[in-house]
Short mmCIF file of C-alpha atoms in Angstrom, two decimals:
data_model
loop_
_atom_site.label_atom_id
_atom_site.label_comp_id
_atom_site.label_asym_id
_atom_site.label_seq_id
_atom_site.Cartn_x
_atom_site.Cartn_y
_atom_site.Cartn_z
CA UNK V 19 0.00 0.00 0.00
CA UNK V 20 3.31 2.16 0.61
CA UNK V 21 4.12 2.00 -2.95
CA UNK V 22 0.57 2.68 -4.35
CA UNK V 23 0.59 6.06 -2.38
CA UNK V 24 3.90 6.83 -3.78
CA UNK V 25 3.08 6.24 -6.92
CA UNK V 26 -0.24 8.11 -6.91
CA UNK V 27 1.92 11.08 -5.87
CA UNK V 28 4.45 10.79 -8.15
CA UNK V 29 1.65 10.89 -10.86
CA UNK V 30 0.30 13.55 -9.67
CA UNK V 31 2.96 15.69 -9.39
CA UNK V 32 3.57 15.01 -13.00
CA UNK V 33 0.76 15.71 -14.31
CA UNK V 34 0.92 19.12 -12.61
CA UNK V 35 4.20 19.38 -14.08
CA UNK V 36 6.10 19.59 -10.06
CA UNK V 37 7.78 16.83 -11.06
CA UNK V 38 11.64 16.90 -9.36
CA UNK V 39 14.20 15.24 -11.37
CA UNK V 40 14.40 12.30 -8.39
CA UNK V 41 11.20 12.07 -8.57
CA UNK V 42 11.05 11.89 -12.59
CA UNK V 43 13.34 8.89 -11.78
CA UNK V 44 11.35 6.88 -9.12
CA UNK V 45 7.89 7.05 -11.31
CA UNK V 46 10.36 5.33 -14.24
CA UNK V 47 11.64 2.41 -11.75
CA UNK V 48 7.96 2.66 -10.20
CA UNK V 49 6.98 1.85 -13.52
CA UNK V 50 9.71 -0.67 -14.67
CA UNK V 51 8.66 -2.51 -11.54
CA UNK V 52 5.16 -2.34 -11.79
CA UNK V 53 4.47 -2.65 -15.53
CA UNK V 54 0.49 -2.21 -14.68
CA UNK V 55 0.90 1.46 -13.84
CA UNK V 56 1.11 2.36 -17.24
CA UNK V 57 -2.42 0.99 -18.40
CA UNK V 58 -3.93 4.00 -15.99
CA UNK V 59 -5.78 6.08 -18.07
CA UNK V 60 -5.29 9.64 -16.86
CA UNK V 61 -8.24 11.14 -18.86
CA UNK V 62 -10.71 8.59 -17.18
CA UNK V 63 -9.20 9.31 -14.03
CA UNK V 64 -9.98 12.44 -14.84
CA UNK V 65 -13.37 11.87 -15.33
CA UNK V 66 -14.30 10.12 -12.35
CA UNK V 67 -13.22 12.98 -10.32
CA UNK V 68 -16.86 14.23 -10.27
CA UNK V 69 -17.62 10.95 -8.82
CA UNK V 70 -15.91 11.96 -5.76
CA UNK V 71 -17.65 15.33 -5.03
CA UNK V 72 -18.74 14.48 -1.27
CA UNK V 73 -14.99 14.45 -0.21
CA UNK V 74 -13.89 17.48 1.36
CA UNK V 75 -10.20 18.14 -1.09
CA UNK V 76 -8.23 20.18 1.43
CA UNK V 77 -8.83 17.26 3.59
CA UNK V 78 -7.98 14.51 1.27
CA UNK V 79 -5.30 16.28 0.44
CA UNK V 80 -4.14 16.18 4.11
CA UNK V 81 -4.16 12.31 3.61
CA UNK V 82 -1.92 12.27 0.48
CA UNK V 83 0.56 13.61 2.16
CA UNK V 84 0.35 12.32 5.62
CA UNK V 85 0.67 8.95 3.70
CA UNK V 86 2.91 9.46 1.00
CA UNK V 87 5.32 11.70 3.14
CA UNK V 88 5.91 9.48 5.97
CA UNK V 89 9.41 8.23 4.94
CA UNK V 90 9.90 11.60 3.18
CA UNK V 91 9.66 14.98 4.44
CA UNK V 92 9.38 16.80 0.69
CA UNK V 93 7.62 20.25 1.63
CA UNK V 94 7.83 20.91 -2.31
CA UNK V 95 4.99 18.70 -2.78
CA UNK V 96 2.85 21.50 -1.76
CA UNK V 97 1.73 23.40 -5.52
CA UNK V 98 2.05 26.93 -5.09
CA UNK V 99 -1.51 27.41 -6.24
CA UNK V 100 -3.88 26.21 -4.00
CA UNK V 101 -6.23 25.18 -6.31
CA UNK V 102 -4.25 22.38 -7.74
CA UNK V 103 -3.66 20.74 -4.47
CA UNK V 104 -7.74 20.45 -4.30
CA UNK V 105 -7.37 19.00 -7.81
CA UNK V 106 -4.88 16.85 -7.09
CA UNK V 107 -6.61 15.53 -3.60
CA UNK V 108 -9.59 14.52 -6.04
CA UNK V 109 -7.61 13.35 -8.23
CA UNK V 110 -4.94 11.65 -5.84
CA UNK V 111 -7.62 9.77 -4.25
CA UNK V 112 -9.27 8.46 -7.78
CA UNK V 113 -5.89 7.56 -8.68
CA UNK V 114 -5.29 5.71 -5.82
CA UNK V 115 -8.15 3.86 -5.81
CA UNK V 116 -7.78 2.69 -9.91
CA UNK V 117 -4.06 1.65 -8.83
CA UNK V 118 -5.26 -0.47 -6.20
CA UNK V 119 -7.23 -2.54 -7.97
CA UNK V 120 -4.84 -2.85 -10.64
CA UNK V 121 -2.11 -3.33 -8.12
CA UNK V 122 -4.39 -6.63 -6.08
CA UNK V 123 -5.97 -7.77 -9.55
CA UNK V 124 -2.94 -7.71 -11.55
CA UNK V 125 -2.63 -11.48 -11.89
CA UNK V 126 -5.76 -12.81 -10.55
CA UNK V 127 -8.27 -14.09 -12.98
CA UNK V 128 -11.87 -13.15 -12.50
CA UNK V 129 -14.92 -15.94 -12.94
CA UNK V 130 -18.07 -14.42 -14.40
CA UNK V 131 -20.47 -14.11 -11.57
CA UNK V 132 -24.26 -16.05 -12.21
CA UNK V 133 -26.77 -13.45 -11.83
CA UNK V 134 -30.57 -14.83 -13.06
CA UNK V 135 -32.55 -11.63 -12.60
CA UNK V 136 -31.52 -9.06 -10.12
CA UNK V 137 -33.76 -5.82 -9.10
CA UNK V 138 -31.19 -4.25 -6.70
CA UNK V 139 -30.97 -0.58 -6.74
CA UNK V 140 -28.21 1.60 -5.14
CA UNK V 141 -30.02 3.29 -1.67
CA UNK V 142 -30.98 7.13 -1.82
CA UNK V 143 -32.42 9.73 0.58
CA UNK V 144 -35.62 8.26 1.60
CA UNK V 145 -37.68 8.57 4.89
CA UNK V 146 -41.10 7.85 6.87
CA UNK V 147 -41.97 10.51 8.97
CA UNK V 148 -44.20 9.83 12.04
CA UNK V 149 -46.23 12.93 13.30
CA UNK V 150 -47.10 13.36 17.15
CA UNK V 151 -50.59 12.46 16.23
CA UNK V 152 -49.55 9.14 14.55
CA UNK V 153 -50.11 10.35 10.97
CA UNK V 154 -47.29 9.01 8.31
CA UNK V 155 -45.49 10.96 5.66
CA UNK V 156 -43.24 10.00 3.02
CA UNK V 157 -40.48 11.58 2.15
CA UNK V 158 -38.57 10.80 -1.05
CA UNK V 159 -36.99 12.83 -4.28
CA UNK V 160 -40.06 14.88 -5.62
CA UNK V 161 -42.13 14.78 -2.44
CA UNK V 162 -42.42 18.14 -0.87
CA UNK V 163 -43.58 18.38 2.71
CA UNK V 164 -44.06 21.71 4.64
CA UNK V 165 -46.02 22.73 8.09
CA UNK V 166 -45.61 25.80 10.23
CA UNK V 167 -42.71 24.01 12.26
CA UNK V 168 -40.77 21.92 9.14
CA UNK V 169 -39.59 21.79 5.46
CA UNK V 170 -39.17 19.34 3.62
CA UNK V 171 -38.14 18.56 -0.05
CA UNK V 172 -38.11 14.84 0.32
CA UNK V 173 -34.41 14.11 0.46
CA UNK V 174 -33.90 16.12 3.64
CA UNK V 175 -36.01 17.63 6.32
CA UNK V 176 -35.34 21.11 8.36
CA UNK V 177 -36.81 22.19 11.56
CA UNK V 178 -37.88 26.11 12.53
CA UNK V 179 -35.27 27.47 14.66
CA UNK V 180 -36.83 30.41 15.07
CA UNK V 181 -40.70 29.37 15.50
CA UNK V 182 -41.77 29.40 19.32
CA UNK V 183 -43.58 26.99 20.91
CA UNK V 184 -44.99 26.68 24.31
CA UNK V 185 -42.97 24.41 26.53
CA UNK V 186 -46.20 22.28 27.82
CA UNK V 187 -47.06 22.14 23.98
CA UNK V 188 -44.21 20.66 21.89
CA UNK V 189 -44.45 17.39 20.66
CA UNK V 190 -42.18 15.11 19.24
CA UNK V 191 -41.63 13.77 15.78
CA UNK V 192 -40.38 10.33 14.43
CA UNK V 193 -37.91 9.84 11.54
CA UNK V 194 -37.78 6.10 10.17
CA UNK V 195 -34.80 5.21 7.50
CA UNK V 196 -35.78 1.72 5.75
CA UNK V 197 -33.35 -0.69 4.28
CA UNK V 198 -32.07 0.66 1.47
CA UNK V 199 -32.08 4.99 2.32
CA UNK V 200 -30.72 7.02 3.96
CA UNK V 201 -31.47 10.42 5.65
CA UNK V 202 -30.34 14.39 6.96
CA UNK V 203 -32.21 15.93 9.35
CA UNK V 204 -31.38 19.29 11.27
CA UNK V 205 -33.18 19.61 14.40
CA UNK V 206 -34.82 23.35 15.58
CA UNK V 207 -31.94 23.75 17.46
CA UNK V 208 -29.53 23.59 14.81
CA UNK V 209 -28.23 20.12 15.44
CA UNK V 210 -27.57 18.23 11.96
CA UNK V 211 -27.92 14.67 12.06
CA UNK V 212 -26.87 11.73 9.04
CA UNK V 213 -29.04 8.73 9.32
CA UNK V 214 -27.56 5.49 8.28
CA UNK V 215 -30.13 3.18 6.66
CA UNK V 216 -32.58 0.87 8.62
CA UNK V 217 -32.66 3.95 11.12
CA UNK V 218 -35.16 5.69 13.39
CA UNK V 219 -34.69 8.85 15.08
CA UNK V 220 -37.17 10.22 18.06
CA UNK V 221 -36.78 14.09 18.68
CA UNK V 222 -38.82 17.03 19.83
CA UNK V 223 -39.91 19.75 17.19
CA UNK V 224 -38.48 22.26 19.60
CA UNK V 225 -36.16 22.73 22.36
CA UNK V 226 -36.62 25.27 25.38
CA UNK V 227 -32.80 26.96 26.02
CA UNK V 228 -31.57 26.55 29.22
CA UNK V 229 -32.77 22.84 29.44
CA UNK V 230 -31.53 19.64 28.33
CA UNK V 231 -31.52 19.14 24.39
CA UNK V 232 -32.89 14.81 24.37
CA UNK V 233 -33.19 12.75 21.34
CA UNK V 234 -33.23 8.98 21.20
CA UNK V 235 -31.70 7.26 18.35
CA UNK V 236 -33.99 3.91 18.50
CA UNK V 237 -32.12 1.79 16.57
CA UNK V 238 -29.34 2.52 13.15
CA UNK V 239 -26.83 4.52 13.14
CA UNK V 240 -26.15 8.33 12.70
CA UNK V 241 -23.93 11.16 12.89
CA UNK V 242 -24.39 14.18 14.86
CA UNK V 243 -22.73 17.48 14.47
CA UNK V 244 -24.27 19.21 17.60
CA UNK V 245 -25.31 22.77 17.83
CA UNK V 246 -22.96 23.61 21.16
CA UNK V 247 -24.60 24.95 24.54
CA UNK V 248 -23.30 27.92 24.26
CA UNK V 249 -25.57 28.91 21.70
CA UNK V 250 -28.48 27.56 24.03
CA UNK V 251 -28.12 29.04 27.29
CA UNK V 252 -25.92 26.37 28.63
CA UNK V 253 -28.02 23.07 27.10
CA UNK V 254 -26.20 20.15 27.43
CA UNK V 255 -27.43 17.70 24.28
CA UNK V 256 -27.69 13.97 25.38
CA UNK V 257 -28.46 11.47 22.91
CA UNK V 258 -30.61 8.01 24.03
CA UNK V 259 -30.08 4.97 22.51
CA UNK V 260 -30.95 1.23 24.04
CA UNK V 261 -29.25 1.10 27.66
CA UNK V 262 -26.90 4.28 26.00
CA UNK V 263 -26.62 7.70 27.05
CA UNK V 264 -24.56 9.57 25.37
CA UNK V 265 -23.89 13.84 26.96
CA UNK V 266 -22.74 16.57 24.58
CA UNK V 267 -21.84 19.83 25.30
CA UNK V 268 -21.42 20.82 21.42
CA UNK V 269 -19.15 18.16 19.28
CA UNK V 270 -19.42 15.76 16.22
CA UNK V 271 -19.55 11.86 16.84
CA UNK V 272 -21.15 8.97 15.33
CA UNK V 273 -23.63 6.37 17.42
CA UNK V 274 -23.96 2.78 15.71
CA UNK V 275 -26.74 1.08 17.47
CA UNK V 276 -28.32 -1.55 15.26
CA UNK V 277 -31.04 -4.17 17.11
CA UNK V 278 -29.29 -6.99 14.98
CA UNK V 279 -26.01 -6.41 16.64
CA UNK V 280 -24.60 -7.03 20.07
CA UNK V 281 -22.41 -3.95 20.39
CA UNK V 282 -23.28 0.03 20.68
CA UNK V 283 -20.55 2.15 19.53
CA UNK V 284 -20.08 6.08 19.76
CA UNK V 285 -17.30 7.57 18.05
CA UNK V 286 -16.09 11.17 19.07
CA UNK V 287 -14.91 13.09 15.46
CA UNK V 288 -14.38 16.27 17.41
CA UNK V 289 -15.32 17.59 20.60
CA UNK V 290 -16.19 15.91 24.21
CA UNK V 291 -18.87 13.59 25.30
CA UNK V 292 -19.71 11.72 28.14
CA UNK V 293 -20.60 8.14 27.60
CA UNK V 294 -23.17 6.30 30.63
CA UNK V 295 -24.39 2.76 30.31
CA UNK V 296 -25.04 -0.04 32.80
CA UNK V 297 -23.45 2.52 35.53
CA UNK V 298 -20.59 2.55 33.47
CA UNK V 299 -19.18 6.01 32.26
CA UNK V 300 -16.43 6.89 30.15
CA UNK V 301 -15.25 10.55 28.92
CA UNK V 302 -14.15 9.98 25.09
CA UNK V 303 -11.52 12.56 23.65
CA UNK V 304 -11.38 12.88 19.41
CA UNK V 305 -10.68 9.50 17.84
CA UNK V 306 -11.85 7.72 20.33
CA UNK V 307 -14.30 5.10 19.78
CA UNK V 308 -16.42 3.04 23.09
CA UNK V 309 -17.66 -0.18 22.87
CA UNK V 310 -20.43 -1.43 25.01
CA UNK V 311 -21.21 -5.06 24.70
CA UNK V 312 -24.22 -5.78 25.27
CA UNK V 313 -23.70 -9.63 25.97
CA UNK V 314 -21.15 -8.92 28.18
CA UNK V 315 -21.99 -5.89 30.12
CA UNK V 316 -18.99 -4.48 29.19
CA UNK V 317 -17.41 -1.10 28.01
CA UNK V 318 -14.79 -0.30 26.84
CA UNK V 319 -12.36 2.69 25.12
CA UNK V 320 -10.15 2.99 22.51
CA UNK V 321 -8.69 4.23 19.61
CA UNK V 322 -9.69 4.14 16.45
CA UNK V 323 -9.75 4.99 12.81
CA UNK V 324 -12.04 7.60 12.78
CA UNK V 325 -12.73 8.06 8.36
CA UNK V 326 -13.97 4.02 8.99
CA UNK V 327 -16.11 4.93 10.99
CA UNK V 328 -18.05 7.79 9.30
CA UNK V 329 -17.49 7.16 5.95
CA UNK V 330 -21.13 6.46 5.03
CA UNK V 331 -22.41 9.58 5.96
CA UNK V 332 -19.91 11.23 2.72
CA UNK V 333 -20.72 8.50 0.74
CA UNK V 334 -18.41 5.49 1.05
CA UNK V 335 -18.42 2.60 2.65
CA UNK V 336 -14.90 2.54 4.12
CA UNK V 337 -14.01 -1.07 5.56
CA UNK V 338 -10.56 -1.89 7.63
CA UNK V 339 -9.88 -5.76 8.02
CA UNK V 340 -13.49 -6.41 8.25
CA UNK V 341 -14.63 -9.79 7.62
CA UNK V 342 -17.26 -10.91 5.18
CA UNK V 343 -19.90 -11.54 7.38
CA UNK V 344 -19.88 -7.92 8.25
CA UNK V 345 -19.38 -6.28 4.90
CA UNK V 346 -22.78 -8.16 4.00
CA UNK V 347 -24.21 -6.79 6.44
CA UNK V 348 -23.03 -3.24 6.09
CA UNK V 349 -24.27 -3.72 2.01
CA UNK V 350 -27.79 -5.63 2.62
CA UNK V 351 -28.76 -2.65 4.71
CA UNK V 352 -28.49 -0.19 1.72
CA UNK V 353 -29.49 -2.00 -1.08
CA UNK V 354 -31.67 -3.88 0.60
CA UNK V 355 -31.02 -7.15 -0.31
CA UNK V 356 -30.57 -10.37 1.89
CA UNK V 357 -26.84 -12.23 1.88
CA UNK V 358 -26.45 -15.72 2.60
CA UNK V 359 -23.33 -17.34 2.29
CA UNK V 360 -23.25 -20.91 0.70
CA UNK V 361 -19.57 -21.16 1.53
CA UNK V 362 -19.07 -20.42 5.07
CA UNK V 363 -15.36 -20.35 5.61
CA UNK V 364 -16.24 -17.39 3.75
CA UNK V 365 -17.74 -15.53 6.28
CA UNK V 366 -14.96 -14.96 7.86
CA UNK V 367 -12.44 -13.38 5.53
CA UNK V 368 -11.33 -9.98 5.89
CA UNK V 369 -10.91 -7.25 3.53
CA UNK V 370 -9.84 -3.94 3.65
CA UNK V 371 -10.94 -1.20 1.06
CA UNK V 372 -12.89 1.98 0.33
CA UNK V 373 -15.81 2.19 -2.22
CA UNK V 374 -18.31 3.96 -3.14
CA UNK V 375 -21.52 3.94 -2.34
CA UNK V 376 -22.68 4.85 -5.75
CA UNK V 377 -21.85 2.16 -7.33
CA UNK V 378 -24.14 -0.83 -8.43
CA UNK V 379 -24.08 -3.62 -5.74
CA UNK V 380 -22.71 -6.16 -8.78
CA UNK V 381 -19.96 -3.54 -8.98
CA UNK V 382 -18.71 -4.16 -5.11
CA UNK V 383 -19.04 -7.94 -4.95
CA UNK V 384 -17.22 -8.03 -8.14
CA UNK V 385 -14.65 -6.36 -7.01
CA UNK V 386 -14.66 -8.39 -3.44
CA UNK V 387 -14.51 -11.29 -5.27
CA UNK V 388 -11.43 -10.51 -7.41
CA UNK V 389 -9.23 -8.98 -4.68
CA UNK V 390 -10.03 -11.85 -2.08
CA UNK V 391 -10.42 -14.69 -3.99
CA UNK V 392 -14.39 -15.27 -3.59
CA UNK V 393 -15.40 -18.15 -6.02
CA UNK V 394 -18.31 -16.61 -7.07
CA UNK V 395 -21.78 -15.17 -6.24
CA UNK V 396 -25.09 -15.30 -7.51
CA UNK V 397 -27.74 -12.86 -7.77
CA UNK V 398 -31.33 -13.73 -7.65
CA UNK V 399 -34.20 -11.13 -7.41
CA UNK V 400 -32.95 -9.19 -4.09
CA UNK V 401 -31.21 -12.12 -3.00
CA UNK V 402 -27.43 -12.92 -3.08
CA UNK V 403 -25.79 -16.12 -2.25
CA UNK V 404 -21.63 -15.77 -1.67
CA UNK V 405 -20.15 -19.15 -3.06
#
């Protein structure tokens, strides 16, 4: 993985014509050694770049050469103007991504998958929400929604900050994800929230400042970016979630909380929060991650990748020696689609690899399948068996 970074650099740099006459002779032994580099087709690289909007480019950028400078403290990388470097973080990561397949596919040879009829589609921004008198509304592209308190244009909802509503009066609201969607929501207080799909979110359509800001994330997963007390007369935010309590004073973190799994985990992006379960509590600091077991009764801190953990909400699925099992899992919830695994040994593989979320599911096993070795897979309806 060292060399792919390198290489993506070196490219790079190239292309924006940075190139060092070292450097001009690494990418030739770079390429003398790895013959494959030279079927990359810049122009379709290129291309793709659009593909990768959702990615913030000054901070991918930050990752190019965190990685590729590790053994090599070369402050010329840095173009002078800094509108290449956002270019080239685009570009770098695109790059990197078609050089790692060719780098782990290079000599493997791929079987044709069996797929008899297949009606999967890639998950979108799509919601149920659940009024305080038990009405239903669906929210999806092309479905506008709009009361005195909430807009809505179907792919995301927004709350009234401003409207005022008598404390003995305000009600709460109920935001369900299915398989398949996902969600953004921000609250009257200001508080944005990502839901993950098969999701549901309980919240009031107001908050009173100077009290305690509560939500309750019922089940899923989602990322908060928390409006901070300060703003709120001193509110402290906690978020709910089965035996969970999670205190915020004003930070970003990420709860996953699914009923199918065992373990609740909160991961702090920024920020300070308080984490009480099962009269455990634990005070998490950025890149910190907590892990209650549920099973077990037992929780526990430490540290963690923190882009793994919230890559969803920009639009990858980001896994880090993550078995099979779990991938399936991760991919059944957002194209809805059920995995079983005719091979079981299977199960228990582990991959490593970011992807998009964009792309059709056929697209990601395919590319599973070449880079570990999976024997084959077979689509039927909304139904995948692993082989």
């Amino acid at each position: 993985m060292k060399d792919i970074f390198a290489i993506s650099k070196l490219i790079i740099k190239k292309k924006l014509k940075i190139l060092s006459k070292d450097e001009k002779s690494s990418l030739k032994l770079f390429k003398e050694e790895y013959p494959f580099v030279k079927s990359v087709d810049f122009q379709k690289v290129v291309q793709k770049i659009n593909n990768y909007s959702l990615v913030n480019k000054e901070e991918a950028w930050k990752v190019i050469l965190k990685k590729s400078n590790k053994e090599n403290n070369d402050s010329s990388i840095i173009p002078i103007n800094r509108s290449w470097y956002k270019y080239a973080a685009a570009a770098s990561l695109v790059l990197l991504f078609s050089l790692s397949y060719l780098f782990f596919t290079k000599e493997t040879t791929v079987k044709n998958p069996v797929i008899v009829t297949s009606s999967i589609e890639i998950g979108s921004n799509k919601a149920t929400l659940t009024l305080e008198d038990g009405s239903k509304i669906a929210l999806e592209k092309g479905s506008n929604y709009k009361t005195a308190t909430l807009n809505s244009n179907g792919e995301h909802i927004v709350y009234d900050s401003k409207g005022k509503i008598a404390e003995g009066q305000i009600g709460s609201n109920l935001l369900t994800i299915p398989r398949g969607g996902q969600f953004f929501i921000q609250l009257a207080d200001g508080t944005k929230v990502w839901l993950n799909s098969e999701s549901q979110l309980k919240y009031p359509v107001a908050f009173v400042d100077g009290k305690v800001r509560k939500v309750e994330l019922v089940y899923g997963e989602a990322y908060f970016e928390v409006s901070p007390s300060t703003a709120h007369k001193g509110s402290k935010f906690e978020v709910f979630t089965k035996k969970q309590t999670v205190q915020v004073i004003g930070t970003q973190f990420n709860i996953k909380a699914y009923n199918d799994e065992t373990n609740i985990y909160t991961t702090l992006v920024e920020g300070k929060v308080a984490v009480s379960i099962a009269g455990q509590n634990k005070f998490l600091i950025p890149k910190e991650q907590s892990d209650f077991d549920v099973i077990a009764n037992s929780l526990k801190v430490s540290k963690v990748d923190v882009y793994s953990s919230v890559a969803w909400k920009e639009g990858y699925f980001s896994f880090r020696s993550m078995p099979l099992k779990e991938i399936m899992k991760v991919l059944s919830r957002w194209y809805d689609v059920d995995v079983a695994f005719e091979n079981k040994k299977l199960e228990n593989v582990k991959f490593s690899g970011v992807l998009r979320k964009d792309q059709d599911i056929k697209e990601i096993l395919t590319t599973i399948k070449t880079i570990k070795s999976i024997n084959a897979y077979e689509i039927k309806n909304k139904a995948i068996i692993i082989k």
